[in-house]
Amino acid sequence: MNFYLTTPIYYVNDRPHIGHAYTSVACDVLARYKRLSGANVKFLTGTDEHGQKIEKAATAAGLTPQAMADANSQHFRDMARLMNISNDDFIRTTEPRHIASAQALWKKMEAGGHIYLDSYKGWYSVRDEAYYQESELVDGKAPTGADVEWVEEPSYFFRLSSFHEKLLEYYAAHPGFIGPESRRNEVTSFVKGGLKDLSISRTTFSWGIKVPGNEKHVMYVWLDALANYLSALGYPDNTPDINDFWPADLHLVGKDILRFHTVYWPAFLMAAQLPVPKRVFAHGWWTIEGEKMSKSLGNAIAPQNLVSEFGLDQTRWFLMREVPFGNDGNFSRERMIQVINSELANNIGNLVQRTLTMIHKNAEGKVPAAAIISIPCQDILEYYNNNMNNINFTIAGEGIITLANRCNAFIDVQAPWKLKKEDPEKMLSVLYSIAETIRKISIILYPFMPESSSKILALLAVPEDQRTLDHLSGSYALKPGTPLPPPEPVFPRFMEKAASPSGA
Ligand code: MSP
């Protein structure tokens, strides 16, 4: 089974913050999960480098747009490495492969009679890279709060209005196309309200892809940007990637850019006679300690800061666990420490640590040779799979915690430290049974925390080629007698560094 999923491509007007890391980590969790379940995955991320917003930011910084794009695109690449994102490709919209592809898409839409030349007169927000109707403005600003400016210029238009019915039919025939459900209703009612033709070129600046056949115009940055999902596969060539991976299985995006992905993008694709992606899922937005994250408030958190203070897997886990996926959420340092300590240090970490230490001391550091007492986990594995497939990472993670809780409760009830004298055979059975359940927990932890999962699986001497969902079954249970490496802590408890007495 092939599975193609994408993050949005990030604007290069600034450096990455945790909002961006969030989108990428969520996609990565799904990409790793799909690989674990045997799919042939293509996972794309990259940077969105053209348009007025980038040009303006570059001018303000005294740089050429290309220089700013080069520097910030590299920061997004670094963020992907930092967060352990397993993308298979990284596309930049300034690359020749993308430019050629976006122009080919334009020509295909034009050849179908979906593009005409006219002039645009109306409001534009550079921050949002979006056109707004007069009626949408709130106190002279975009509904997002962004400033708008009046634009009057020659422009090519896309006949979006002619896709009104086709889009509604598509949504009705593909109820899974837009998620979560509440967002589907939002988009459907927006389209029901009527669609105007869309301005898809600009003439008042030049930082963009030239319109084929009329070099005075550059393409509207959203048409350019959306085309990345196809250009990375080699469109318009009939490449193996196009055959295997188009239409995309999932575009995972933030709620702010859902309309571009569920109205404009499918209409562009229909106009170019290309299949429409199977699913677009919108996640919510993070605030920081109750405030909107913004440059002017200076409260944007760099992913690097969280990773260096709390650890990589701890950061990935917290981002996925704190907010039900799809909802808005708030980042608070206090909550981050609570989640890390209660779910990772005290629960999973403690479970692994105490079990492996007891095995080390009482079973000669080998997988105990004893009968297994089964700890129920089939229900959790089903719950986990259903929620992962439904893009409900938060709840899937809760399933893992529930299973770890069950193991901890099992240890407390069985009290292997007592059994040591009373019934050593049973003690070995208890330790073996827990170790075997930890093996399962670590396999399903992998998409969230790849490094820690691998570390625990190594402590259990699970061969590297036996760590997929297929290996959850009892036929791959830990082999009695296998020597285990000395136990090591996996999730240390996070402790605030004590403030120095001088307050420095
Ligand atoms: N360049 C466009 C996307 C083009 S896709 C063809 C863009 N870029 S962005 O850099 O502004 O945003 C990229 C992603 O980061 C979006 O999914 C957006 O929702 C997400 N986030 C940016 N700030 C965020 C938060 N404060 N919280 C959560 N996600 C946020 O839009």
Coordinates of C-alpha atoms in Angstrom, one line a residue, residues 375-386 399 402-403 406:
I375 CA -1.8 -8.8 30.6
P376 CA -4.8 -7.8 28.5
C377 CA -3.7 -5.5 25.7
Q378 CA -5.7 -6.4 22.6
D379 CA -8.3 -3.8 23.3
I380 CA -5.6 -1.1 23.6
L381 CA -3.9 -2.1 20.4
E382 CA -7.2 -1.8 18.5
Y383 CA -7.9 1.5 20.1
Y384 CA -4.5 2.7 19.2
N385 CA -4.7 1.6 15.6
N386 CA -8.2 3.1 15.1
G399 CA -4.1 4.2 24.9
T402 CA -3.5 3.2 29.8
L403 CA -1.5 0.0 28.9
R406 CA -2.2 -1.6 33.6

